mmCIF file of N, CA and C in Angstrom:
data_model
loop_
_atom_site.group_PDB
_atom_site.id
_atom_site.type_symbol
_atom_site.label_atom_id
_atom_site.label_comp_id
_atom_site.label_asym_id
_atom_site.label_seq_id
_atom_site.Cartn_x
_atom_site.Cartn_y
_atom_site.Cartn_z
ATOM 1 N N MET A 41 165.143 -40.102 12.487
ATOM 2 C CA MET A 41 166.003 -41.073 11.812
ATOM 3 C C MET A 41 167.457 -40.744 12.142
ATOM 4 N N ASN A 42 168.163 -41.704 12.731
ATOM 5 C CA ASN A 42 169.564 -41.459 13.051
ATOM 6 C C ASN A 42 170.451 -41.756 11.841
ATOM 7 N N LEU A 43 171.722 -41.473 11.981
ATOM 8 C CA LEU A 43 172.651 -41.611 10.853
ATOM 9 C C LEU A 43 172.743 -43.057 10.376
ATOM 10 N N GLU A 44 172.755 -43.989 11.319
ATOM 11 C CA GLU A 44 172.878 -45.396 10.941
ATOM 12 C C GLU A 44 171.685 -45.865 10.113
ATOM 13 N N SER A 45 170.484 -45.500 10.549
ATOM 14 C CA SER A 45 169.307 -45.918 9.784
ATOM 15 C C SER A 45 169.236 -45.198 8.441
ATOM 16 N N LEU A 46 169.718 -43.952 8.395
ATOM 17 C CA LEU A 46 169.776 -43.226 7.129
ATOM 18 C C LEU A 46 170.734 -43.912 6.168
ATOM 19 N N MET A 47 171.902 -44.310 6.648
ATOM 20 C CA MET A 47 172.876 -44.996 5.799
ATOM 21 C C MET A 47 172.323 -46.343 5.331
ATOM 22 N N THR A 48 171.616 -47.034 6.214
ATOM 23 C CA THR A 48 170.999 -48.305 5.822
ATOM 24 C C THR A 48 170.011 -48.076 4.689
ATOM 25 N N PHE A 49 169.215 -47.020 4.810
ATOM 26 C CA PHE A 49 168.246 -46.686 3.769
ATOM 27 C C PHE A 49 168.948 -46.366 2.453
ATOM 28 N N LEU A 50 169.996 -45.549 2.520
ATOM 29 C CA LEU A 50 170.700 -45.144 1.304
ATOM 30 C C LEU A 50 171.447 -46.305 0.670
ATOM 31 N N CYS A 51 171.932 -47.222 1.498
ATOM 32 C CA CYS A 51 172.743 -48.319 0.981
ATOM 33 C C CYS A 51 171.917 -49.483 0.455
ATOM 34 N N HIS A 52 170.691 -49.589 0.907
ATOM 35 C CA HIS A 52 169.881 -50.743 0.524
ATOM 36 C C HIS A 52 169.266 -50.519 -0.855
ATOM 37 N N PRO A 53 169.606 -51.358 -1.837
ATOM 38 C CA PRO A 53 169.130 -51.144 -3.214
ATOM 39 C C PRO A 53 167.610 -51.038 -3.329
ATOM 40 N N PHE A 54 166.886 -51.864 -2.588
ATOM 41 C CA PHE A 54 165.425 -51.834 -2.708
ATOM 42 C C PHE A 54 164.866 -50.510 -2.198
ATOM 43 N N SER A 55 165.377 -50.040 -1.068
ATOM 44 C CA SER A 55 164.913 -48.764 -0.518
ATOM 45 C C SER A 55 165.212 -47.621 -1.476
ATOM 46 N N SER A 56 166.402 -47.644 -2.052
ATOM 47 C CA SER A 56 166.781 -46.590 -2.997
ATOM 48 C C SER A 56 165.887 -46.627 -4.226
ATOM 49 N N LYS A 57 165.544 -47.826 -4.644
ATOM 50 C CA LYS A 57 164.663 -47.987 -5.806
ATOM 51 C C LYS A 57 163.313 -47.343 -5.528
ATOM 52 N N ILE A 58 162.747 -47.614 -4.365
ATOM 53 C CA ILE A 58 161.447 -47.047 -4.007
ATOM 54 C C ILE A 58 161.538 -45.525 -3.936
ATOM 55 N N ALA A 59 162.582 -45.021 -3.303
ATOM 56 C CA ALA A 59 162.750 -43.574 -3.165
ATOM 57 C C ALA A 59 162.891 -42.912 -4.528
ATOM 58 N N LEU A 60 163.634 -43.539 -5.424
ATOM 59 C CA LEU A 60 163.855 -42.935 -6.735
ATOM 60 C C LEU A 60 162.591 -42.962 -7.580
ATOM 61 N N VAL A 61 161.846 -44.045 -7.516
ATOM 62 C CA VAL A 61 160.592 -44.112 -8.261
ATOM 63 C C VAL A 61 159.643 -43.024 -7.767
ATOM 64 N N LYS A 62 159.577 -42.840 -6.455
ATOM 65 C CA LYS A 62 158.733 -41.780 -5.895
ATOM 66 C C LYS A 62 159.216 -40.416 -6.392
ATOM 67 N N TYR A 63 160.516 -40.210 -6.391
ATOM 68 C CA TYR A 63 161.090 -38.940 -6.838
ATOM 69 C C TYR A 63 160.733 -38.680 -8.295
ATOM 70 N N CYS A 64 160.880 -39.681 -9.124
ATOM 71 C CA CYS A 64 160.629 -39.507 -10.556
ATOM 72 C C CYS A 64 159.159 -39.256 -10.860
ATOM 73 N N PHE A 65 158.290 -40.046 -10.285
ATOM 74 C CA PHE A 65 156.892 -40.005 -10.697
ATOM 75 C C PHE A 65 156.052 -39.011 -9.918
ATOM 76 N N ILE A 66 156.373 -38.782 -8.665
ATOM 77 C CA ILE A 66 155.534 -37.902 -7.860
ATOM 78 C C ILE A 66 156.079 -36.476 -7.842
ATOM 79 N N GLU A 67 157.372 -36.331 -7.582
ATOM 80 C CA GLU A 67 157.923 -34.995 -7.408
ATOM 81 C C GLU A 67 158.328 -34.341 -8.726
ATOM 82 N N LYS A 68 158.965 -35.093 -9.605
ATOM 83 C CA LYS A 68 159.504 -34.501 -10.832
ATOM 84 C C LYS A 68 158.698 -34.835 -12.082
ATOM 85 N N ASN A 69 157.960 -35.932 -12.040
ATOM 86 C CA ASN A 69 157.140 -36.341 -13.176
ATOM 87 C C ASN A 69 157.954 -36.457 -14.464
ATOM 88 N N HIS A 70 159.095 -37.114 -14.374
ATOM 89 C CA HIS A 70 159.961 -37.315 -15.534
ATOM 90 C C HIS A 70 159.397 -38.391 -16.456
ATOM 91 N N LEU A 71 159.971 -38.485 -17.610
ATOM 92 C CA LEU A 71 159.598 -39.549 -18.546
ATOM 93 C C LEU A 71 160.056 -40.900 -18.004
ATOM 94 N N LEU A 72 159.329 -41.935 -18.369
ATOM 95 C CA LEU A 72 159.636 -43.279 -17.881
ATOM 96 C C LEU A 72 161.066 -43.689 -18.227
ATOM 97 N N LEU A 73 161.498 -43.391 -19.435
ATOM 98 C CA LEU A 73 162.835 -43.789 -19.863
ATOM 99 C C LEU A 73 163.901 -43.165 -18.979
ATOM 100 N N LYS A 74 163.719 -41.873 -18.649
ATOM 101 C CA LYS A 74 164.681 -41.209 -17.778
ATOM 102 C C LYS A 74 164.673 -41.839 -16.393
ATOM 103 N N CYS A 75 163.497 -42.209 -15.910
ATOM 104 C CA CYS A 75 163.399 -42.865 -14.602
ATOM 105 C C CYS A 75 164.178 -44.174 -14.593
ATOM 106 N N ILE A 76 164.020 -44.941 -15.659
ATOM 107 C CA ILE A 76 164.715 -46.227 -15.733
ATOM 108 C C ILE A 76 166.223 -46.003 -15.778
ATOM 109 N N PHE A 77 166.669 -45.006 -16.528
ATOM 110 C CA PHE A 77 168.096 -44.704 -16.605
ATOM 111 C C PHE A 77 168.625 -44.262 -15.246
ATOM 112 N N ASP A 78 167.903 -43.352 -14.585
ATOM 113 C CA ASP A 78 168.310 -42.878 -13.261
ATOM 114 C C ASP A 78 168.292 -44.013 -12.249
ATOM 115 N N LEU A 79 167.296 -44.877 -12.359
ATOM 116 C CA LEU A 79 167.181 -46.005 -11.443
ATOM 117 C C LEU A 79 168.379 -46.930 -11.580
ATOM 118 N N SER A 80 168.803 -47.154 -12.803
ATOM 119 C CA SER A 80 169.977 -47.983 -13.048
ATOM 120 C C SER A 80 171.205 -47.389 -12.370
ATOM 121 N N LYS A 81 171.404 -46.083 -12.531
ATOM 122 C CA LYS A 81 172.544 -45.423 -11.890
ATOM 123 C C LYS A 81 172.417 -45.473 -10.375
ATOM 124 N N CYS A 82 171.202 -45.271 -9.887
ATOM 125 C CA CYS A 82 170.955 -45.272 -8.449
ATOM 126 C C CYS A 82 171.262 -46.636 -7.846
ATOM 127 N N LEU A 83 170.835 -47.682 -8.509
ATOM 128 C CA LEU A 83 171.079 -49.027 -7.997
ATOM 129 C C LEU A 83 172.566 -49.343 -7.989
ATOM 130 N N GLN A 84 173.285 -48.923 -9.026
ATOM 131 C CA GLN A 84 174.729 -49.140 -9.055
ATOM 132 C C GLN A 84 175.395 -48.421 -7.891
ATOM 133 N N LEU A 85 174.990 -47.190 -7.642
ATOM 134 C CA LEU A 85 175.546 -46.410 -6.543
ATOM 135 C C LEU A 85 175.183 -47.036 -5.200
ATOM 136 N N SER A 86 173.951 -47.484 -5.067
ATOM 137 C CA SER A 86 173.502 -48.107 -3.820
ATOM 138 C C SER A 86 174.301 -49.364 -3.515
ATOM 139 N N ILE A 87 174.511 -50.175 -4.533
ATOM 140 C CA ILE A 87 175.265 -51.415 -4.344
ATOM 141 C C ILE A 87 176.707 -51.094 -3.964
ATOM 142 N N ALA A 88 177.287 -50.081 -4.610
ATOM 143 C CA ALA A 88 178.654 -49.678 -4.280
ATOM 144 C C ALA A 88 178.739 -49.180 -2.836
ATOM 145 N N LYS A 89 177.768 -48.377 -2.407
ATOM 146 C CA LYS A 89 177.747 -47.889 -1.024
ATOM 147 C C LYS A 89 177.605 -49.049 -0.048
ATOM 148 N N TYR A 90 176.751 -49.997 -0.390
ATOM 149 C CA TYR A 90 176.519 -51.143 0.488
ATOM 150 C C TYR A 90 177.785 -51.987 0.613
ATOM 151 N N GLU A 91 178.453 -52.243 -0.516
ATOM 152 C CA GLU A 91 179.694 -53.014 -0.492
ATOM 153 C C GLU A 91 180.763 -52.286 0.308
ATOM 154 N N TYR A 92 180.817 -50.953 0.171
ATOM 155 C CA TYR A 92 181.788 -50.166 0.927
ATOM 156 C C TYR A 92 181.508 -50.246 2.428
ATOM 157 N N SER A 93 180.224 -50.185 2.797
ATOM 158 C CA SER A 93 179.879 -50.266 4.223
ATOM 159 C C SER A 93 180.240 -51.640 4.787
ATOM 160 N N LEU A 94 180.049 -52.691 3.999
ATOM 161 C CA LEU A 94 180.451 -54.028 4.442
ATOM 162 C C LEU A 94 181.963 -54.103 4.610
ATOM 163 N N PHE A 95 182.694 -53.495 3.685
ATOM 164 C CA PHE A 95 184.152 -53.454 3.768
ATOM 165 C C PHE A 95 184.590 -52.736 5.036
ATOM 166 N N CYS A 96 183.949 -51.595 5.321
ATOM 167 C CA CYS A 96 184.293 -50.821 6.521
ATOM 168 C C CYS A 96 184.021 -51.622 7.791
ATOM 169 N N GLN A 97 182.929 -52.365 7.805
ATOM 170 C CA GLN A 97 182.611 -53.187 8.977
ATOM 171 C C GLN A 97 183.634 -54.306 9.141
ATOM 172 N N THR A 98 184.059 -54.869 8.031
ATOM 173 C CA THR A 98 185.024 -55.965 8.077
ATOM 174 C C THR A 98 186.378 -55.485 8.588
ATOM 175 N N VAL A 99 186.819 -54.338 8.063
ATOM 176 C CA VAL A 99 188.131 -53.802 8.424
ATOM 177 C C VAL A 99 188.057 -52.986 9.715
ATOM 178 N N LYS A 100 186.825 -52.597 10.094
ATOM 179 C CA LYS A 100 186.568 -51.781 11.285
ATOM 180 C C LYS A 100 187.303 -50.450 11.224
ATOM 181 N N LEU A 101 187.066 -49.717 10.133
ATOM 182 C CA LEU A 101 187.674 -48.391 9.961
ATOM 183 C C LEU A 101 187.021 -47.388 10.886
#
């Protein structure tokens, strides 16, 4: 996986959602409520990263 595809994965809300659900239920086995709270934060961060990447592409930083 190259850097671009990694950033696409991290920035895409759906991909982040899948990764976080796997992290919560398979690796850490957290409570459902904590998963939902973490998922909410993760999605907010993912959307912010995605918007930032679009901004960078537009401005060509």
